[in-house]
mmCIF file of C-alpha atoms in Angstrom:
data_model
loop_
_atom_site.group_PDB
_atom_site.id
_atom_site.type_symbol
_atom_site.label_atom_id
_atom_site.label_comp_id
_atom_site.label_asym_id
_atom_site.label_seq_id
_atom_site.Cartn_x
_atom_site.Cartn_y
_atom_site.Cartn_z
ATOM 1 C CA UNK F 1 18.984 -4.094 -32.587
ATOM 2 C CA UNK F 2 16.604 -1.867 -30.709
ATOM 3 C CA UNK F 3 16.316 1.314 -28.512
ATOM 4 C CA UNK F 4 14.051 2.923 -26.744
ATOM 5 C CA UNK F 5 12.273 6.104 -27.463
ATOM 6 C CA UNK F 6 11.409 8.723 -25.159
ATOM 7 C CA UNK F 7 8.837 6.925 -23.743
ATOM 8 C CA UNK F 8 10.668 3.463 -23.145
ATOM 9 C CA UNK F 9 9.010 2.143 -26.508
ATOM 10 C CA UNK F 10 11.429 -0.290 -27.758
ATOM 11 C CA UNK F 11 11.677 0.996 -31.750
ATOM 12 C CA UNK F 12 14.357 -0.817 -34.396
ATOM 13 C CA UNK F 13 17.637 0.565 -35.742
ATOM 14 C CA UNK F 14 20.260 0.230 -38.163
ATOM 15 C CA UNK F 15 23.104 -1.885 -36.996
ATOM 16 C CA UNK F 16 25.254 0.358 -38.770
ATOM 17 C CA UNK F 17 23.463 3.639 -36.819
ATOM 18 C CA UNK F 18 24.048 1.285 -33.614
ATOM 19 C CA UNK F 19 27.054 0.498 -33.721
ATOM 20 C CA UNK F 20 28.560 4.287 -34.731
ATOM 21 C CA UNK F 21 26.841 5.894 -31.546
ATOM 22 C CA UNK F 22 28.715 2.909 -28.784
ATOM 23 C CA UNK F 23 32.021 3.243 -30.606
ATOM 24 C CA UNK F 24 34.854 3.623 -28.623
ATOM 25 C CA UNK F 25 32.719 3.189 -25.381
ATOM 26 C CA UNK F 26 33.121 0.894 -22.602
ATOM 27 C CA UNK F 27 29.894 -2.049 -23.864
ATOM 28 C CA UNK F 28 28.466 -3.983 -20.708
ATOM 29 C CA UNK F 29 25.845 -6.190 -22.175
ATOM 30 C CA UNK F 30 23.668 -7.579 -19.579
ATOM 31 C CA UNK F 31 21.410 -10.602 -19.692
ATOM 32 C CA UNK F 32 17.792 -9.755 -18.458
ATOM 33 C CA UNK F 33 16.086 -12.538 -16.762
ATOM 34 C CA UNK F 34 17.643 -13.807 -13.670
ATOM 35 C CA UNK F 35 20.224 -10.731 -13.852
ATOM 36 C CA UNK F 36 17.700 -7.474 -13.874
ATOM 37 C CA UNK F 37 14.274 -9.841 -12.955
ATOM 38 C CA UNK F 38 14.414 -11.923 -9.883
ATOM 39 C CA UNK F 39 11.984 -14.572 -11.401
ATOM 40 C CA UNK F 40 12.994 -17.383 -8.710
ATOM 41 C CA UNK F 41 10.058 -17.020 -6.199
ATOM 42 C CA UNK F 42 7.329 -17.147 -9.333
ATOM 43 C CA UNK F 43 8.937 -20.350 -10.908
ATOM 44 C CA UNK F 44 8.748 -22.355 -7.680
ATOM 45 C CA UNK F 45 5.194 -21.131 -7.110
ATOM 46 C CA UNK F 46 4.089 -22.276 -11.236
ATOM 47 C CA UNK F 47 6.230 -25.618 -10.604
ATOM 48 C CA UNK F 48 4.273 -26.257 -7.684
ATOM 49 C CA UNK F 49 1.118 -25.425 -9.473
ATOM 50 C CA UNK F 50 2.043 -28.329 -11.980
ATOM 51 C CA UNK F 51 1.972 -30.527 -8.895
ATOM 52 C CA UNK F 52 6.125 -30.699 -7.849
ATOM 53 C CA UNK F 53 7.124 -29.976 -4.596
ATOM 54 C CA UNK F 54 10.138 -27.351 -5.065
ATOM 55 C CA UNK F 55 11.692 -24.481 -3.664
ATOM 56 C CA UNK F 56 13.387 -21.256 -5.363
ATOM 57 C CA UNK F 57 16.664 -22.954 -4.638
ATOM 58 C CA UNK F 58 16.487 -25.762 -6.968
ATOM 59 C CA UNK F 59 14.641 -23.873 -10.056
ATOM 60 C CA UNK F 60 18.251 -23.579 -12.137
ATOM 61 C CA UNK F 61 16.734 -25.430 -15.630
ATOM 62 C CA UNK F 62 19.783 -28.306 -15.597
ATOM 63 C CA UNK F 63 19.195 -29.306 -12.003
ATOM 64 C CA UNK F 64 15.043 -29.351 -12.392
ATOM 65 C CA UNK F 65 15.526 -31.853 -15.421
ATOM 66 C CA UNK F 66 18.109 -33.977 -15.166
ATOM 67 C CA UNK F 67 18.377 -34.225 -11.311
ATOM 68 C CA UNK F 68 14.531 -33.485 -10.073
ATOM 69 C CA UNK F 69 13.259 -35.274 -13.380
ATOM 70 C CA UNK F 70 10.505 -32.563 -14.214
ATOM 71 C CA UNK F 71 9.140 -32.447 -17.514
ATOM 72 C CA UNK F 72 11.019 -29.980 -19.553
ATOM 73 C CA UNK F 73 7.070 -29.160 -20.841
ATOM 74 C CA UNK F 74 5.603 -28.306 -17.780
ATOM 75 C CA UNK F 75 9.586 -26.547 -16.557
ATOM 76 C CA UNK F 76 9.481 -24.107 -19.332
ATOM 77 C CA UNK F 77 5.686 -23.340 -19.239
ATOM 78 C CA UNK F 78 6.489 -22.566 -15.309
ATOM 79 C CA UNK F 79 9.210 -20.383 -16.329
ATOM 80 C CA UNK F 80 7.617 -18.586 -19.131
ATOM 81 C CA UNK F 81 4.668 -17.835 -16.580
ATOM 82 C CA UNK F 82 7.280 -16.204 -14.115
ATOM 83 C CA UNK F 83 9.591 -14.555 -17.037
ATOM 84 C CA UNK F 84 5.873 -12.540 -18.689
ATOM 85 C CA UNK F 85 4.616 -12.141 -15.285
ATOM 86 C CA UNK F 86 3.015 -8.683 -14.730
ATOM 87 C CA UNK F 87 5.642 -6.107 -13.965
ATOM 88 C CA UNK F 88 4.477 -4.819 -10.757
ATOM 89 C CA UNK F 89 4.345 -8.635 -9.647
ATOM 90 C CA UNK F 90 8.127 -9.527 -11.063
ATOM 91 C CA UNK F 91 10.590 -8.239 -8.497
ATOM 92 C CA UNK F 92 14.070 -6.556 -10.189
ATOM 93 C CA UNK F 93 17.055 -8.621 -7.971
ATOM 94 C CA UNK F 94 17.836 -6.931 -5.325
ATOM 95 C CA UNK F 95 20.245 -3.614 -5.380
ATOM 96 C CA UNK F 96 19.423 -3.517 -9.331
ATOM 97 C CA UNK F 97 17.365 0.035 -9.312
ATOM 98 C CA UNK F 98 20.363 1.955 -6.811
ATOM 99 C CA UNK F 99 23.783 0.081 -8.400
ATOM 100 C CA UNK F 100 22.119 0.429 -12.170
ATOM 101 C CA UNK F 101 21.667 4.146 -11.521
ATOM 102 C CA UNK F 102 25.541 4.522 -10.212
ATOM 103 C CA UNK F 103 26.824 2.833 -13.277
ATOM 104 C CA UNK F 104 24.500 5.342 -15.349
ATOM 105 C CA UNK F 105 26.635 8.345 -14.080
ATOM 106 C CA UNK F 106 29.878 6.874 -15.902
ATOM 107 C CA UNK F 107 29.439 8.732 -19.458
ATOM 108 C CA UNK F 108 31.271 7.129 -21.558
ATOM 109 C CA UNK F 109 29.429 3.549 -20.891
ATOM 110 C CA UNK F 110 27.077 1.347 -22.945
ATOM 111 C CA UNK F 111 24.748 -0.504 -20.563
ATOM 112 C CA UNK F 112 23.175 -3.061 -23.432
ATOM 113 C CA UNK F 113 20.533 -5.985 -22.635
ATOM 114 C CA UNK F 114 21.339 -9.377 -24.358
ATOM 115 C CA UNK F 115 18.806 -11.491 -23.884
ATOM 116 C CA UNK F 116 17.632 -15.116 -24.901
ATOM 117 C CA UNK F 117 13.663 -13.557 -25.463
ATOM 118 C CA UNK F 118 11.998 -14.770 -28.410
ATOM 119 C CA UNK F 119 10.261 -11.570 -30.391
ATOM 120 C CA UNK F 120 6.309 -12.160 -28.878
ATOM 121 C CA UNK F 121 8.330 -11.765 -25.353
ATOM 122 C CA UNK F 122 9.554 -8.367 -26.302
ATOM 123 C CA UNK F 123 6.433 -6.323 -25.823
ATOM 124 C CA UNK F 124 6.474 -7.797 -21.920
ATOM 125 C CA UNK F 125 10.530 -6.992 -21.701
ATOM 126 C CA UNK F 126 9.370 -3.247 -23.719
ATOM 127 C CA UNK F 127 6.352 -2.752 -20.553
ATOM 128 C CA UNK F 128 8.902 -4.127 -17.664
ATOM 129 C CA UNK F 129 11.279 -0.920 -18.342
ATOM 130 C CA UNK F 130 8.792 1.228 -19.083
ATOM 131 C CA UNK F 131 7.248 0.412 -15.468
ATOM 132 C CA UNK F 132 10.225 0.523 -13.538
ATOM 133 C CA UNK F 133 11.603 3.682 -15.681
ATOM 134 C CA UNK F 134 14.483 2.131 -16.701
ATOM 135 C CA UNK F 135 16.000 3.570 -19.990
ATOM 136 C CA UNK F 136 19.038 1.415 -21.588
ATOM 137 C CA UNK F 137 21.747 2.050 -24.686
ATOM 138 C CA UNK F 138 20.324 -1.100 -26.169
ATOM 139 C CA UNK F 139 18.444 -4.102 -26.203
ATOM 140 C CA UNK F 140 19.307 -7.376 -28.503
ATOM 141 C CA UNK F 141 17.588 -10.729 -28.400
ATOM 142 C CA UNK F 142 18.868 -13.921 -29.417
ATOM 143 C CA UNK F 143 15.665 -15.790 -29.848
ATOM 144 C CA UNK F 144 16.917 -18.813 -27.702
ATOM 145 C CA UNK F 145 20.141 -18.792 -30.539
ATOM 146 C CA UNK F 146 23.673 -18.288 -28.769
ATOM 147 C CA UNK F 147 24.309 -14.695 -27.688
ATOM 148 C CA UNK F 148 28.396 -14.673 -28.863
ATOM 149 C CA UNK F 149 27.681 -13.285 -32.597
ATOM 150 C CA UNK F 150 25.783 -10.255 -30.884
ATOM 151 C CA UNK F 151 28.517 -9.673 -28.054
ATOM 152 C CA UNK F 152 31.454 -9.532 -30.707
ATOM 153 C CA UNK F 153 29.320 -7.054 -33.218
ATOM 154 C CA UNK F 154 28.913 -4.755 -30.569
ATOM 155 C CA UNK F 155 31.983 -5.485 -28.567
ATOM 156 C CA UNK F 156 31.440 -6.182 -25.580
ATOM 157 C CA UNK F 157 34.149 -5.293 -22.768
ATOM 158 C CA UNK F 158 31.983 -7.280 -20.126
ATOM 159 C CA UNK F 159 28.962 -9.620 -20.209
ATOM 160 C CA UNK F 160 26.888 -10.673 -17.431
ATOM 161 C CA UNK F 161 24.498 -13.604 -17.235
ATOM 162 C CA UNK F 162 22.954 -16.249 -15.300
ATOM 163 C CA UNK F 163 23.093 -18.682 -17.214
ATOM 164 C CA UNK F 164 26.039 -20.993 -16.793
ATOM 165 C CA UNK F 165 26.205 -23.184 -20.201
ATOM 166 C CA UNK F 166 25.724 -19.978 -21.926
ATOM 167 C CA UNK F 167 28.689 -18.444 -20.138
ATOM 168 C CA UNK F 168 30.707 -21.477 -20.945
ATOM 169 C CA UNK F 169 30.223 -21.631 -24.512
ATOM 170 C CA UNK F 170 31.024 -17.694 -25.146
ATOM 171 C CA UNK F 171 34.551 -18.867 -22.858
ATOM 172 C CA UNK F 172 35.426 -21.578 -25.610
ATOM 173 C CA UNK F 173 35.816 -18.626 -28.156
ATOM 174 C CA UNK F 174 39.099 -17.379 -26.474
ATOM 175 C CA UNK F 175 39.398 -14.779 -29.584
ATOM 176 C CA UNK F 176 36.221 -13.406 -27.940
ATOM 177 C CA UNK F 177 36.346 -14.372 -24.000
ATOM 178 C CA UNK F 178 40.231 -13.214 -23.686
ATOM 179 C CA UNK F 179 39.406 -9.730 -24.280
ATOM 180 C CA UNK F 180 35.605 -9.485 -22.857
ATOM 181 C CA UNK F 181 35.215 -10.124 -19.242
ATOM 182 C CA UNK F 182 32.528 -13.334 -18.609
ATOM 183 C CA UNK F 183 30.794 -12.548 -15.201
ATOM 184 C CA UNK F 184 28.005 -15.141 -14.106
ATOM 185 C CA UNK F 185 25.636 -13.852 -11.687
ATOM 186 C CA UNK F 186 24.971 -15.557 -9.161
ATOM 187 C CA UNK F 187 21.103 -15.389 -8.307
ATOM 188 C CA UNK F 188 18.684 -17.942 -5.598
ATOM 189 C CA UNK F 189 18.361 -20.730 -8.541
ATOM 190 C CA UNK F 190 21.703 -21.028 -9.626
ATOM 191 C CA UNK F 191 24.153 -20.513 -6.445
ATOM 192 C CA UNK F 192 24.996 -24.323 -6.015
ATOM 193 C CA UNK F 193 25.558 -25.163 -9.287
ATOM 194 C CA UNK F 194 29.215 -26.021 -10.477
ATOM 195 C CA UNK F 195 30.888 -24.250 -13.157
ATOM 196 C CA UNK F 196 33.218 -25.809 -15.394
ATOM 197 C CA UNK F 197 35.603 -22.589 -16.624
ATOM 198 C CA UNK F 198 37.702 -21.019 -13.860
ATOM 199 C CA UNK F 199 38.158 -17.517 -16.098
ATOM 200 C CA UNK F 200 34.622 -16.886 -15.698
ATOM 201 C CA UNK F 201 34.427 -14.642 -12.251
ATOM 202 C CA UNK F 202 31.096 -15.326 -9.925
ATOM 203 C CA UNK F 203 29.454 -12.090 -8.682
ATOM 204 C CA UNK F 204 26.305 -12.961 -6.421
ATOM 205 C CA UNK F 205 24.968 -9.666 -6.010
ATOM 206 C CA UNK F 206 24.798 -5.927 -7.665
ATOM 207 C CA UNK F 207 26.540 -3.826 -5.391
ATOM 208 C CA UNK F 208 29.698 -5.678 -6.029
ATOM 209 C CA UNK F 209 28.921 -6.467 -9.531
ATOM 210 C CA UNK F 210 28.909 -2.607 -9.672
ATOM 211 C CA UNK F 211 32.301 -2.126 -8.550
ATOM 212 C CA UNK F 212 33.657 -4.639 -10.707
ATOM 213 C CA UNK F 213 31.850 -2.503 -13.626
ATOM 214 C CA UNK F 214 33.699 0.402 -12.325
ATOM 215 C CA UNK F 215 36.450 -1.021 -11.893
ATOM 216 C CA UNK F 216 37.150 -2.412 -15.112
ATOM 217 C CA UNK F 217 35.952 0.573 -16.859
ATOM 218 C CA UNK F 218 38.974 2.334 -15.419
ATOM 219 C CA UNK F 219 41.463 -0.211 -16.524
ATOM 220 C CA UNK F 220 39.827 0.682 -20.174
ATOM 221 C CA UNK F 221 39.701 4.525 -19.710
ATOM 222 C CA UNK F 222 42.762 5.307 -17.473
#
């Protein structure tokens, strides 16, 4: 587990130490790319690079593989190219900076980024908040591995991604799922693709994502 110093370095810490300073607050663990990065635009432009004619609309991983047939080489060397892009070139979604800074205000919140990142795309991830000023309780990555045994250590109340097989396989756990809210955000690449699990909502931009934030926090903290 990680934090950042006063400078947005990203330094290491204790579990233990981590996990005493969020106690009894109200966790949102947030995925990064696709949630906080709008990396849609840059993968269509790398994909057409590689010679495929595609728009940001059909970038979701599932639907470039299995439906458009693209080479899952050349599909994650496109998206790898738009996720380490230079920070001033990768956009933050849209509404991030003014909703993230609302949900700041609420002191007795956790705002904690899950993420999927392997640990040579950290020092990109460390540079992206540092450049856009954006200071967080905590950062975890998975290294591609399923994000579920970090969401229960630090229990999560809600976790948001993009990713729609990863938000189905947390929602099999019902010990887990029943008592953290799943929310998949809905982004450019992934808006027309099905989901299997009803209990998972669909948010499809930050403004509302940061009312249902609010919201829930005050079913918590009444």
């Amino acid at each position: 587990m990680m934090i950042q110093d006063e400078r947005y370095n990203l330094k290491e810490i204790e579990e233990d130490t981590f996990l005493k300073i969020i106690k009894n607050r109200f966790v949102v663990g947030l995925d990064f790319d696709g949630v906080i990065t709008a990396p849609h635009t840059l993968k269509s432009i790398y994909l057409k690079e590689l010679g495929y004619a595609i728009n940001e609309e059909e970038v979701e991983r599932k639907h470039c593989i299995q439906k458009l047939k693209i080479k899952e080489e050349d599909y994650n060397k496109a998206s790898s190219k738009a996720y380490l892009e230079r920070p001033e070139k990768l956009p933050l979604e849209i509404h991030f900076d003014e909703s993230f800074a609302e949900i700041k205000k609420i002191k007795e919140i956790s705002l904690i980024i899950v993420t999927s990142r392997y640990d040579f795309m950290l020092n990109h991830l460390q540079e992206y908040l540092k450049y856009h000023k954006l200071r967080f309780h905590g950062i975890i990555n998975t290294n591609n591995e399923s994000k579920i045994d970090a969401l229960k250590r630090i229990h999560s109340n809600i976790f948001i991604d993009d990713g729609i097989s990863k938000l189905e396989e947390i929602a099999e756990d019902k010990s887990f799922s029943d008592t953290c809210t799943l929310i998949l955000y809905r982004n450019i690449q992934n808006k027309n693709a099905g989901i299997l699990d009803r209990a998972i909502l669909e948010i499809d931009n930050w403004i509302s994502l940061k009312e249902i934030i609010q919201m829930k926090f005050k079913e918590v903290f009444k």
